[in-house]
PDB file of C-alpha atoms in Angstrom:
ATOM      1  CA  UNK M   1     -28.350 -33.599   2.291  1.00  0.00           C
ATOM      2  CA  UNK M   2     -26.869 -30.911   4.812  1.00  0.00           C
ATOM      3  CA  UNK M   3     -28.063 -27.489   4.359  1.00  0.00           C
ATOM      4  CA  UNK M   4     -24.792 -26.369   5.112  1.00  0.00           C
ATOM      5  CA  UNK M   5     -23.191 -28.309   2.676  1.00  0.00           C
ATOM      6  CA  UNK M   6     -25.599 -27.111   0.169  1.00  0.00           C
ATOM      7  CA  UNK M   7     -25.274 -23.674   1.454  1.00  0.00           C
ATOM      8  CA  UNK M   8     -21.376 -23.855   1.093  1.00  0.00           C
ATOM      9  CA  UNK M   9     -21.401 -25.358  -2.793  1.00  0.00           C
ATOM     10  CA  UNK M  10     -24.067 -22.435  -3.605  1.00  0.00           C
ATOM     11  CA  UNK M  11     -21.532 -19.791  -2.184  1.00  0.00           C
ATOM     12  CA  UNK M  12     -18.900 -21.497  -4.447  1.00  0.00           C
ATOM     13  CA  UNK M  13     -21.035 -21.010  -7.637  1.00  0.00           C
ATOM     14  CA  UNK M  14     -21.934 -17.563  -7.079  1.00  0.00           C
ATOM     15  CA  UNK M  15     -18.231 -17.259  -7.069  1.00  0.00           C
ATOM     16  CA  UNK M  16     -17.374 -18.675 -10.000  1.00  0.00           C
ATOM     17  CA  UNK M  17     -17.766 -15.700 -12.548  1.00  0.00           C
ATOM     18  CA  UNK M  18     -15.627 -13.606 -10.195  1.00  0.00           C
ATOM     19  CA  UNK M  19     -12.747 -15.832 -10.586  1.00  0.00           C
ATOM     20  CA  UNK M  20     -12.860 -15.731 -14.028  1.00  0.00           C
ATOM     21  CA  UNK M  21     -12.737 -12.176 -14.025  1.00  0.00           C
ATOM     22  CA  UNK M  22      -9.775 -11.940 -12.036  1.00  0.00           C
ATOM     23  CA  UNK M  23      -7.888 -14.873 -13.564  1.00  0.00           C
ATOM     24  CA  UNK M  24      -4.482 -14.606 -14.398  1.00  0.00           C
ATOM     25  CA  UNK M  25      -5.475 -11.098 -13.774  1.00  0.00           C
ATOM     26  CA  UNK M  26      -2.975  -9.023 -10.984  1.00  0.00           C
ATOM     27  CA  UNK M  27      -4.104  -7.271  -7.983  1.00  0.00           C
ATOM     28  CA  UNK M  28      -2.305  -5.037  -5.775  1.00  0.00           C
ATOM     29  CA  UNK M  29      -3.374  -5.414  -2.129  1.00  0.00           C
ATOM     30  CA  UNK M  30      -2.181  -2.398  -0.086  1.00  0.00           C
ATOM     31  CA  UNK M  31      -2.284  -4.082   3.391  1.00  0.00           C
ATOM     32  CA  UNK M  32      -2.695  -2.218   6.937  1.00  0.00           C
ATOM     33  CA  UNK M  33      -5.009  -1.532   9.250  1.00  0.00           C
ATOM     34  CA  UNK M  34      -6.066  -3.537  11.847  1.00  0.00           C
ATOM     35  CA  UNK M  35      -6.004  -6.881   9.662  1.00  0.00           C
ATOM     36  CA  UNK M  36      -1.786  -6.093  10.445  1.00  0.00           C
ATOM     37  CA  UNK M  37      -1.766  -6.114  14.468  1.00  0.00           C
ATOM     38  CA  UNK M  38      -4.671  -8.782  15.399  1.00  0.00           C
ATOM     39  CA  UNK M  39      -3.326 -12.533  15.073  1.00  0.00           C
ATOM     40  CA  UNK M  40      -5.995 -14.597  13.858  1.00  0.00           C
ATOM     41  CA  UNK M  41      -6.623 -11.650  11.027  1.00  0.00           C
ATOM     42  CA  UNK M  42      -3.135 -11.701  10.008  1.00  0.00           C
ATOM     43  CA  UNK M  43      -3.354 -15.622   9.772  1.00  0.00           C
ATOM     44  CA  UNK M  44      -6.520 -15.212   7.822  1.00  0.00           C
ATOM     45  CA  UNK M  45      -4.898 -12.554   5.690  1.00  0.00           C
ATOM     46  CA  UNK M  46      -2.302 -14.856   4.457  1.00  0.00           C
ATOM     47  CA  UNK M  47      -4.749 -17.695   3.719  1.00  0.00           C
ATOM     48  CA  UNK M  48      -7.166 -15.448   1.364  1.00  0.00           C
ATOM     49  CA  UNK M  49      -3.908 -13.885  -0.640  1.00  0.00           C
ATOM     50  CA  UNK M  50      -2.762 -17.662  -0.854  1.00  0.00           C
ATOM     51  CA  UNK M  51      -5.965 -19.176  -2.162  1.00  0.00           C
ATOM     52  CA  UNK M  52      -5.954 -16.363  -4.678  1.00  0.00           C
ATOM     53  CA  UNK M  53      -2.655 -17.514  -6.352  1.00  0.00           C
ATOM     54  CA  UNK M  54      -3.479 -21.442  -6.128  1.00  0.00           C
ATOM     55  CA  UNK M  55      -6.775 -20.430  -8.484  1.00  0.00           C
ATOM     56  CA  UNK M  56      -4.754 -18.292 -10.646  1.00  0.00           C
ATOM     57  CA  UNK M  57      -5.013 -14.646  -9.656  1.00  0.00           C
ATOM     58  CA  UNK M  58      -1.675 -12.547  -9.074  1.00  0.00           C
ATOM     59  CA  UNK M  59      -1.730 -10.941  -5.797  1.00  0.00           C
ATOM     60  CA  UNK M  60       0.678  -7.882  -4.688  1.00  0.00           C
ATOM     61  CA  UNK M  61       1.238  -6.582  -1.656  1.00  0.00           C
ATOM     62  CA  UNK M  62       2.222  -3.389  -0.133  1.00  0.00           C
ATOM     63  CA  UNK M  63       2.173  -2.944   3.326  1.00  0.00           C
ATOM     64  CA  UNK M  64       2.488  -0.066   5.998  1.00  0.00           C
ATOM     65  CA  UNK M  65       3.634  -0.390   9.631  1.00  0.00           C
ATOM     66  CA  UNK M  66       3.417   3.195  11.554  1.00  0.00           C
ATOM     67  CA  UNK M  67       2.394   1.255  14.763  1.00  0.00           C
ATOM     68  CA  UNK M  68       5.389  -1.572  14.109  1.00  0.00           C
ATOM     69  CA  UNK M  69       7.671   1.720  13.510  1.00  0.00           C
ATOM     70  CA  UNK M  70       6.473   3.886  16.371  1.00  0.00           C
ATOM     71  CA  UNK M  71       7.277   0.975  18.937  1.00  0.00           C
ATOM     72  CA  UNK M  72      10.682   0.770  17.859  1.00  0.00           C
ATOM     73  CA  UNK M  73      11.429   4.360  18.008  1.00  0.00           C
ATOM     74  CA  UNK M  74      10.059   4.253  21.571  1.00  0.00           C
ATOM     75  CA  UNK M  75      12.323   1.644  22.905  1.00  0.00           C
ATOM     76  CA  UNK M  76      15.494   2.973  20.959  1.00  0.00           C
ATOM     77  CA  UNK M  77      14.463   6.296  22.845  1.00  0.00           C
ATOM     78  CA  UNK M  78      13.803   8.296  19.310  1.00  0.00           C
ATOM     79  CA  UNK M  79      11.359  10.884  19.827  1.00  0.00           C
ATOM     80  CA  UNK M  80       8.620  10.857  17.189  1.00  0.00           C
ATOM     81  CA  UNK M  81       7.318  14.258  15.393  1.00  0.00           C
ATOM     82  CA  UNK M  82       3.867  14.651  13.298  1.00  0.00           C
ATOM     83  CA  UNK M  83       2.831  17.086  10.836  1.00  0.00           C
ATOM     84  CA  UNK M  84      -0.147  17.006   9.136  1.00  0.00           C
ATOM     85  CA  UNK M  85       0.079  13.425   9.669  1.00  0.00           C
ATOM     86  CA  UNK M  86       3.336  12.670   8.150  1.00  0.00           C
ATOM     87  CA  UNK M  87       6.310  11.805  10.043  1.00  0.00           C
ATOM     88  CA  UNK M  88       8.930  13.441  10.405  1.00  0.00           C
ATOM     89  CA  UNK M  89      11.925  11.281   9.556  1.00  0.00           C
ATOM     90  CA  UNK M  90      15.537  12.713   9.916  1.00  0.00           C
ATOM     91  CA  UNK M  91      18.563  10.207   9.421  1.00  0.00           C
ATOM     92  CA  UNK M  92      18.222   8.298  12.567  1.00  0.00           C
ATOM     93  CA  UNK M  93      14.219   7.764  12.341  1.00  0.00           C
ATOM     94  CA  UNK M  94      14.899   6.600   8.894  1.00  0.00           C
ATOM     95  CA  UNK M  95      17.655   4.135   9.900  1.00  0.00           C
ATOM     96  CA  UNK M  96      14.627   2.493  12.067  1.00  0.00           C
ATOM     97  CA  UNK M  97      12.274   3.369   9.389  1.00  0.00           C
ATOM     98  CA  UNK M  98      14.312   0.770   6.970  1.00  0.00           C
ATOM     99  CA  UNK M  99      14.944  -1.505   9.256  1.00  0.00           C
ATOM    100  CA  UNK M 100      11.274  -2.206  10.602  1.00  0.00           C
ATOM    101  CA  UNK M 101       9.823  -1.983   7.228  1.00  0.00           C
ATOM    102  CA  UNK M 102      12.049  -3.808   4.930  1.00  0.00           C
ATOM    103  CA  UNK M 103      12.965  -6.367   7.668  1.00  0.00           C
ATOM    104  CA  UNK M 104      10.598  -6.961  11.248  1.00  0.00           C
ATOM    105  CA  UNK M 105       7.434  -6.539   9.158  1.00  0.00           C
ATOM    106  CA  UNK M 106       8.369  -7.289   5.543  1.00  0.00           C
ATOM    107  CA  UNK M 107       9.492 -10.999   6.598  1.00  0.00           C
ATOM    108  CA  UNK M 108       7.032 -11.576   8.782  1.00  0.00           C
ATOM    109  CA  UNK M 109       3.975 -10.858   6.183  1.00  0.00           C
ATOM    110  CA  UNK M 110       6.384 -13.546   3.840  1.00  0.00           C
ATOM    111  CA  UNK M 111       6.759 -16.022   6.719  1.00  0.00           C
ATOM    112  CA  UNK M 112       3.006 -15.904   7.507  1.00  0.00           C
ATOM    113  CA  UNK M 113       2.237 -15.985   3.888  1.00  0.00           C
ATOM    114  CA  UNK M 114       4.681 -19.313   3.760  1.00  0.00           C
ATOM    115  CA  UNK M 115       3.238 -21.105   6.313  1.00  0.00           C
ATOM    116  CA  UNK M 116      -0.170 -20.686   4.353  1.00  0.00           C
ATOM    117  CA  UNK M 117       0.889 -22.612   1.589  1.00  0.00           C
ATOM    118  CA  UNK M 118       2.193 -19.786  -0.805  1.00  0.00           C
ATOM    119  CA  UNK M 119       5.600 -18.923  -2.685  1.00  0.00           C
ATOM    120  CA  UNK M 120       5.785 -14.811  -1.117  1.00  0.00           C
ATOM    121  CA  UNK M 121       9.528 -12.907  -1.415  1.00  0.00           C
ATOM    122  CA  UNK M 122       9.613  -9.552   0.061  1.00  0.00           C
ATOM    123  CA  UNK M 123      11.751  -6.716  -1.351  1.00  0.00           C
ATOM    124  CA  UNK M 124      11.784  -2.774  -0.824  1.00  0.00           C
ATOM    125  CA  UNK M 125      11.877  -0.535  -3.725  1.00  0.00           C
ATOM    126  CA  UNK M 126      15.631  -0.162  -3.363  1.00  0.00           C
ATOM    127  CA  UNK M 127      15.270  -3.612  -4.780  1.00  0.00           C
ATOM    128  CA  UNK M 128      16.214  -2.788  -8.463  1.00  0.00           C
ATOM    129  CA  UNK M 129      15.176   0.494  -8.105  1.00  0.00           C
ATOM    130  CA  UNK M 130      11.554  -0.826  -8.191  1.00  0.00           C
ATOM    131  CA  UNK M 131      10.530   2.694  -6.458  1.00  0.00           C
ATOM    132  CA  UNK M 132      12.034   5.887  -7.601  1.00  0.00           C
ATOM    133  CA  UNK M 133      11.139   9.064  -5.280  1.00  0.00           C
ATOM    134  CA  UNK M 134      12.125  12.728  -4.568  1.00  0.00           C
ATOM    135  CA  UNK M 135      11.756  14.010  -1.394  1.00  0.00           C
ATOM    136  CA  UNK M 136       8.492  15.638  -0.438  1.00  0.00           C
ATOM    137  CA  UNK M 137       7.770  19.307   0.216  1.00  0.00           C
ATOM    138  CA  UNK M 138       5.041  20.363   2.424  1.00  0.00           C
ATOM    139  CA  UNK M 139       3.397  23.647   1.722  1.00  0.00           C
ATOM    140  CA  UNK M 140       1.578  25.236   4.817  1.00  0.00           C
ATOM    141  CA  UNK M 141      -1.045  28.054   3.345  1.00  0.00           C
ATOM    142  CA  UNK M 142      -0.384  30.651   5.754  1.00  0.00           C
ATOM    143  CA  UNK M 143      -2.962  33.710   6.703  1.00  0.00           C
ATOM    144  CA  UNK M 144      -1.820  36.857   4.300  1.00  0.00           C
ATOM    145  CA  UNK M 145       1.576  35.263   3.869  1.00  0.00           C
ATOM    146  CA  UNK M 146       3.435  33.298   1.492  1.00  0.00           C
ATOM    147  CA  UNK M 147       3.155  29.073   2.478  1.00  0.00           C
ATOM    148  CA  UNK M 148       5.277  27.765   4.766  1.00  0.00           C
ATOM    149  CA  UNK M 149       7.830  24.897   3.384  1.00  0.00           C
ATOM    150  CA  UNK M 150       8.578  22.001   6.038  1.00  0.00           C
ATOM    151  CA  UNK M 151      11.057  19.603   5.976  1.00  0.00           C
ATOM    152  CA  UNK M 152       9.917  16.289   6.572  1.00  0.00           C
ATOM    153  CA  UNK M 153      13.566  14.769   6.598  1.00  0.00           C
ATOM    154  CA  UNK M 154      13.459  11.440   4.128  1.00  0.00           C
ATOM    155  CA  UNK M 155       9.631  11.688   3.588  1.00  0.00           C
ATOM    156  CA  UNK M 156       9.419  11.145  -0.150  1.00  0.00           C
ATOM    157  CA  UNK M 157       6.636  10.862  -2.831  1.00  0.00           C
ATOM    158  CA  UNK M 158       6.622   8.420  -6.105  1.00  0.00           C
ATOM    159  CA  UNK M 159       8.096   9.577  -9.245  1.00  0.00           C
ATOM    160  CA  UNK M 160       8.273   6.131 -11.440  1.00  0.00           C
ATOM    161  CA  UNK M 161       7.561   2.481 -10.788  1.00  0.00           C
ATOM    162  CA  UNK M 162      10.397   0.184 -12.357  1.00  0.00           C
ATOM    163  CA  UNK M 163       7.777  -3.138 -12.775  1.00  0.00           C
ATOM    164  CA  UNK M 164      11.119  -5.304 -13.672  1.00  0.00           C
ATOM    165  CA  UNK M 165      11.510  -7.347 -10.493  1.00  0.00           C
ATOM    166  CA  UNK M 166       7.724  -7.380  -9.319  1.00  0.00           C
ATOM    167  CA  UNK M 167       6.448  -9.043 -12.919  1.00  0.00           C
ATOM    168  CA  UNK M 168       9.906 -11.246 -12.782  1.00  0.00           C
ATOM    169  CA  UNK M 169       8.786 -12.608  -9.186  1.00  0.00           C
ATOM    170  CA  UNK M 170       5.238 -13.487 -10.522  1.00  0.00           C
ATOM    171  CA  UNK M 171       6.481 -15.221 -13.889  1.00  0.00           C
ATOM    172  CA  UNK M 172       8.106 -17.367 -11.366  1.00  0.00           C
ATOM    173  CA  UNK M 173       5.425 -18.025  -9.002  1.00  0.00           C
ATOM    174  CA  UNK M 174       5.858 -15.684  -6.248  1.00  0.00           C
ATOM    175  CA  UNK M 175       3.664 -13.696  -3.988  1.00  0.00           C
ATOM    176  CA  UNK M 176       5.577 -10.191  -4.000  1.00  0.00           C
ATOM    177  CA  UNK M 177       5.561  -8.036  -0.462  1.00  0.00           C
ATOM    178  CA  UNK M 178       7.058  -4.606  -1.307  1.00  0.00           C
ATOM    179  CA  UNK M 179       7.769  -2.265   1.615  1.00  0.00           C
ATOM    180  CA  UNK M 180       6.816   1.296   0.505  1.00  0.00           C
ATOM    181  CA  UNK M 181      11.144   2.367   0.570  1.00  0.00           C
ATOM    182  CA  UNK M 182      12.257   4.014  -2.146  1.00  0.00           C
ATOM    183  CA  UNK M 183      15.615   5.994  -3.549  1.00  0.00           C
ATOM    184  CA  UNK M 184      15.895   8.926  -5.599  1.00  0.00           C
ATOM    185  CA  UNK M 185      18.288  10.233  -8.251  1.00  0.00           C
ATOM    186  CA  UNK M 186      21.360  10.469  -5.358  1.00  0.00           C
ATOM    187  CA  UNK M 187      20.508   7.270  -3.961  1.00  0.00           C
ATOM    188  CA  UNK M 188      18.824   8.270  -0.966  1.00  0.00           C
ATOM    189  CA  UNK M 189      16.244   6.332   1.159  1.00  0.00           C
ATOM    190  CA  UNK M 190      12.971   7.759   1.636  1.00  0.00           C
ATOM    191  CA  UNK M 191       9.990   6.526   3.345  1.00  0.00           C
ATOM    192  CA  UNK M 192       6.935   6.734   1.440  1.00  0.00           C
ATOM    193  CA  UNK M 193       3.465   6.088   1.953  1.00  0.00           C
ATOM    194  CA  UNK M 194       2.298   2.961   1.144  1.00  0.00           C
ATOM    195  CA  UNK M 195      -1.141   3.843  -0.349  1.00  0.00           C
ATOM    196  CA  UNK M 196       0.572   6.129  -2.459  1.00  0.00           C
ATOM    197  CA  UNK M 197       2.813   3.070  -3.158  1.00  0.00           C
ATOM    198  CA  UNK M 198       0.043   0.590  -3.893  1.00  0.00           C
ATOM    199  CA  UNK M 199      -1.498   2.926  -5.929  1.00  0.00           C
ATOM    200  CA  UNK M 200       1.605   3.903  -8.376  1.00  0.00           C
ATOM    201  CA  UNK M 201       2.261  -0.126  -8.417  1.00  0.00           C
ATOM    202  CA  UNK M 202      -1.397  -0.827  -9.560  1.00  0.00           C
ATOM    203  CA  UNK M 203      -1.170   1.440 -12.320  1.00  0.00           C
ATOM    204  CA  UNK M 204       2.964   0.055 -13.249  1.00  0.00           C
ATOM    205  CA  UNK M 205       1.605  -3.408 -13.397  1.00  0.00           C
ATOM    206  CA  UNK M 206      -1.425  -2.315 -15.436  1.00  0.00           C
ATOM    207  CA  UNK M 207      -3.350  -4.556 -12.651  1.00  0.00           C
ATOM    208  CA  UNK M 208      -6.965  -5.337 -12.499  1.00  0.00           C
ATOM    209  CA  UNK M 209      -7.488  -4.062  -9.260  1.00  0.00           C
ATOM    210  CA  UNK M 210      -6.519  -1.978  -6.166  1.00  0.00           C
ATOM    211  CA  UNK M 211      -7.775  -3.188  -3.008  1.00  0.00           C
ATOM    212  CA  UNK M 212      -6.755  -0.743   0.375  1.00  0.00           C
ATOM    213  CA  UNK M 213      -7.610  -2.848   3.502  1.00  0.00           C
ATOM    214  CA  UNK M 214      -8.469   0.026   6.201  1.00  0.00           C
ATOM    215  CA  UNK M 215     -10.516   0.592   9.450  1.00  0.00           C
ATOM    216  CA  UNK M 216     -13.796   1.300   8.176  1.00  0.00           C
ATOM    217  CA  UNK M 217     -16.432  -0.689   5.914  1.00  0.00           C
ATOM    218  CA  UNK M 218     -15.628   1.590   3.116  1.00  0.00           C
ATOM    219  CA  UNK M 219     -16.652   5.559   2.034  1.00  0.00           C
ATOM    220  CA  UNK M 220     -20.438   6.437   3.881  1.00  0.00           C
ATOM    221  CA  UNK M 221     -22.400   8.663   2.605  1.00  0.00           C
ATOM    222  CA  UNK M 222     -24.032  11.588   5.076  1.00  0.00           C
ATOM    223  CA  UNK M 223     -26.374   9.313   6.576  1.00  0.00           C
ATOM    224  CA  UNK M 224     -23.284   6.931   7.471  1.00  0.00           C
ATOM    225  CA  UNK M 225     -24.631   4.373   5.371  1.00  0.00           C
ATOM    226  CA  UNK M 226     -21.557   2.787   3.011  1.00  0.00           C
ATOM    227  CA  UNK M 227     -21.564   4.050  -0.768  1.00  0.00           C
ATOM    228  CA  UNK M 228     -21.167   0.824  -2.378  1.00  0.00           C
ATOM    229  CA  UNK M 229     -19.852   2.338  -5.745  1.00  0.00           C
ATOM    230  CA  UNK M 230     -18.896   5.315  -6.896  1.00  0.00           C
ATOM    231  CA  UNK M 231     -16.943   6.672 -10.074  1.00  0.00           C
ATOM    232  CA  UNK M 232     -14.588   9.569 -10.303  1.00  0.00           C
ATOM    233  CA  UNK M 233     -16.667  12.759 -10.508  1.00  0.00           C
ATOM    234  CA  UNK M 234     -18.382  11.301  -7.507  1.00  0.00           C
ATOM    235  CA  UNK M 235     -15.463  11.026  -5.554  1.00  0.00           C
ATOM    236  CA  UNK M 236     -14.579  15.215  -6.474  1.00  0.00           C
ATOM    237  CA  UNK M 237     -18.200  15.920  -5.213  1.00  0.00           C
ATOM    238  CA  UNK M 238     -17.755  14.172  -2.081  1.00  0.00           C
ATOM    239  CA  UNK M 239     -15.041  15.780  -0.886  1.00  0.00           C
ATOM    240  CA  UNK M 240     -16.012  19.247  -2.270  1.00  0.00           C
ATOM    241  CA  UNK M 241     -19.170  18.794  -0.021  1.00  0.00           C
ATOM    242  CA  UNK M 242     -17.565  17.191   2.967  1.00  0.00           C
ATOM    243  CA  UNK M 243     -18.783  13.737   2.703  1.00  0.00           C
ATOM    244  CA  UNK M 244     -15.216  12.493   2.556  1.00  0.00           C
ATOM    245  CA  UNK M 245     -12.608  14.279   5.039  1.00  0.00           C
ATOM    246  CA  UNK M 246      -9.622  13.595   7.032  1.00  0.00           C
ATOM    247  CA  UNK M 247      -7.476  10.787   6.507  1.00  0.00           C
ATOM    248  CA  UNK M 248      -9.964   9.283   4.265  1.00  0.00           C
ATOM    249  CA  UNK M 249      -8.964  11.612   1.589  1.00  0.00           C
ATOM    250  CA  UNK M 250      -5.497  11.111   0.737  1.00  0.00           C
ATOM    251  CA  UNK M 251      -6.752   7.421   0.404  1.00  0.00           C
ATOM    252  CA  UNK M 252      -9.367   8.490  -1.923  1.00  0.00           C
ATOM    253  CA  UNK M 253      -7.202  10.042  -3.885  1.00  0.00           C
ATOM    254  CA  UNK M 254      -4.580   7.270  -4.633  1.00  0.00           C
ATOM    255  CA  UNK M 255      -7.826   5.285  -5.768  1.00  0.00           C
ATOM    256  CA  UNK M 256      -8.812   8.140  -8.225  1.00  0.00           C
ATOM    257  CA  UNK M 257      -5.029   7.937  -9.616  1.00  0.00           C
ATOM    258  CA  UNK M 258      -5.700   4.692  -9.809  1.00  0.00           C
ATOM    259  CA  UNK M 259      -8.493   4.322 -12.162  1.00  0.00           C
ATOM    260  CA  UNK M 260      -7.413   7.301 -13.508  1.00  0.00           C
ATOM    261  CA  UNK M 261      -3.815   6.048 -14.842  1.00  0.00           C
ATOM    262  CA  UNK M 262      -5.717   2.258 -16.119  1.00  0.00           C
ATOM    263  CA  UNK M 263      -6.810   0.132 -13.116  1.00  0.00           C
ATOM    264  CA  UNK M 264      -9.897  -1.019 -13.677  1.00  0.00           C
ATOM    265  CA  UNK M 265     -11.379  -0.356 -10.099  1.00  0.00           C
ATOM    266  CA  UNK M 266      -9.933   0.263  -6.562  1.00  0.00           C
ATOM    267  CA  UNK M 267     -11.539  -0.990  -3.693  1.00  0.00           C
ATOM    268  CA  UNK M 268     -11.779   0.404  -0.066  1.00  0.00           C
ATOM    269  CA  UNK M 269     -12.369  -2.532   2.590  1.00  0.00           C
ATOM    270  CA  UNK M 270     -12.666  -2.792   6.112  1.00  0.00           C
ATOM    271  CA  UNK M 271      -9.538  -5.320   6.856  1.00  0.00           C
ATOM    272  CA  UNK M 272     -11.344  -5.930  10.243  1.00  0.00           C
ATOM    273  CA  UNK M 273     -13.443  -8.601   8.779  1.00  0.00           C
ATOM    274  CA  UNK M 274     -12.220 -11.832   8.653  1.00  0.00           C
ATOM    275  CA  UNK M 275     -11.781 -12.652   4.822  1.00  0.00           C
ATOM    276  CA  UNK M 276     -12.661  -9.822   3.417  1.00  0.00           C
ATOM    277  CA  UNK M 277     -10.576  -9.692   0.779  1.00  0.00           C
ATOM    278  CA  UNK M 278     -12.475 -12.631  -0.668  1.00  0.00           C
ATOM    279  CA  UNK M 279     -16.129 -10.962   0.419  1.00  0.00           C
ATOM    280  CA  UNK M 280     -15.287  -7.920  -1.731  1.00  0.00           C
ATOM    281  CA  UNK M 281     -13.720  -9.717  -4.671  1.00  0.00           C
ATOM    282  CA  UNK M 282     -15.835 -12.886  -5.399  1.00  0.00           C
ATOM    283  CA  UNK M 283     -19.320 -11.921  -3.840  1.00  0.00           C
ATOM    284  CA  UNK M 284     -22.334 -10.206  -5.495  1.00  0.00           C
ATOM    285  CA  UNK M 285     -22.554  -7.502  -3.038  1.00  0.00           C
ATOM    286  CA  UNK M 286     -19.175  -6.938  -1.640  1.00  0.00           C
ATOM    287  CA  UNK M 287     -18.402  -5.565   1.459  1.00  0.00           C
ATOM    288  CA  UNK M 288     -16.718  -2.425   0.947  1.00  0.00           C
ATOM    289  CA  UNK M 289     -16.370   1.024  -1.849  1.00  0.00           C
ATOM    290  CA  UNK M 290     -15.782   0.439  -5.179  1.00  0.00           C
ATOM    291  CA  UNK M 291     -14.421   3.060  -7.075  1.00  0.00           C
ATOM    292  CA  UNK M 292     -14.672   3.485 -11.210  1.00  0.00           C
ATOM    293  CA  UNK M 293     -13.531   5.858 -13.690  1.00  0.00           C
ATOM    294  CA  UNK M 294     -17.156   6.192 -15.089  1.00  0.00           C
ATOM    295  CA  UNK M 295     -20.095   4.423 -13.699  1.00  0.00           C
ATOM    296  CA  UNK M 296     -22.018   2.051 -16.202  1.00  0.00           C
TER     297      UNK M 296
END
């Protein structure tokens, strides 16, 4: 017999007891990264998310697209503004905002997603009202004065998750992709994170699991080793002492909501590998950070 054949029915088994874990089970995928710009990831993407509907899980995506959105603004000759990492997005950048978002990159994560072999409909949370916001205020601490409020235009942060449409979509067999665009109490459009997204959605659909595909292998420790689990209090003490900084911490932090409002874990990954998705979910080891309320 071929080891390799042997080799690939072993890897199989060991998966086995994963699946039925996350049978019939939903879990939000916040999608981004790297796995979104490099072809043969994207391609490999779609064919994980697909084989995880065919053996019964319910897969949810939320995706980003700063890089899809910057390009556009450039050749519409929009200048872009940062602060603090967030964009700032008068009426004009949020006009592009929409229209990369809910359309370029939307339909083409439910085309790919298609031509794998899976059922995907993609829908922003104006979609019936699937994402309520309020616009975001940014408090600058200030030296020996008061904080400094900026306006960040149509920047806006979660305040309810109408589950409605995403649960009706899965009853029926779809893959949902949500684009992280949301209206407030006046009907306006905001543009809204999408980790923050994925992580309010998790918690809405009472899922199994949050998965965040990044640029890294997951949370590393001092040494730069990766922490292969942590739980909640752990996650306070890393950043306290450092460990965690930057942009890793807002991401963090939409895990600890997470857990905290029901998910049973959320899971940082490095989107960069090729199947990783599946290498976290249904392997002993994983490949990335997984983050509990309470370790055992």
């Amino acid at each position: 017999m071929d080891k390799d054949v042997l080799l690939k029915s072993e890897v199989l088994l060991e998966a086995l007891p994963y699946i039925r874990q996350f049978y019939k089970k939903t879990i939000v995928i916040k999608y981004g990264g790297h796995a979104m710009k490099d072809e043969a990831l994207k391609q490999a993407f779609a064919k994980c998310v697909t084989l995880l509907r065919y053996i019964g899980v319910n897969p949810v995506i939320v995706h980003g697209g700063g890089p899809q959105i910057g390009r556009m603004l450039d050749q519409l000759n929009i200048p872009s503004a940062f602060r603090d990492g967030l964009r700032i997005t008068d009426d004009a950048t949020m006009n592009v905002v929409e229209m990369v978002l809910a359309g370029q990159v939307n339909k083409q994560i439910v085309n790919q997603l298609n031509l794998a072999g899976g059922r995907a409909v993609g829908i922003s949370g104006k979609d019936g009202e699937t994402i309520r916001c309020r616009k975001l205020e940014l408090a600058v601490d200030r030296e020996n004065l008061a904080p400094e409020i900026i306006d960040l235009g149509h920047v806006g942060e979660v305040t309810g998750i109408d589950p409605t449409l995403i649960r009706g979509l899965m009853r029926d067999g779809f893959i949902p992709v949500i684009a992280p665009v949301g209206v407030d109490e006046n009907g306006e459009t905001y543009n809204i994170n999408a980790d923050t997204v994925a992580s309010a959605v998790a918690v809405a659909l009472e899922a199994r699991s949050l998965v965040l595909l990044t640029d890294v292998c997951g949370i590393l420790d001092k040494k730069k080793d990766r922490i292969s689990s942590v739980d909640v209090k752990g996650i306070m003490t890393l950043i306290e002492d450092g460990t965690v900084s930057g942009g890793m911490i807002p991401k963090v932090q939409c895990c600890v909501e997470a857990v905290s409002g029901g998910v049973q874990k959320a899971q940082i990954i490095d989107g960069g590998v090729p199947n990783s998705l599946l290498l976290e979910l249904f392997t002993e080891q994983g490949i990335g950070t997984e983050i509990l309320l309470d370790l055992p």
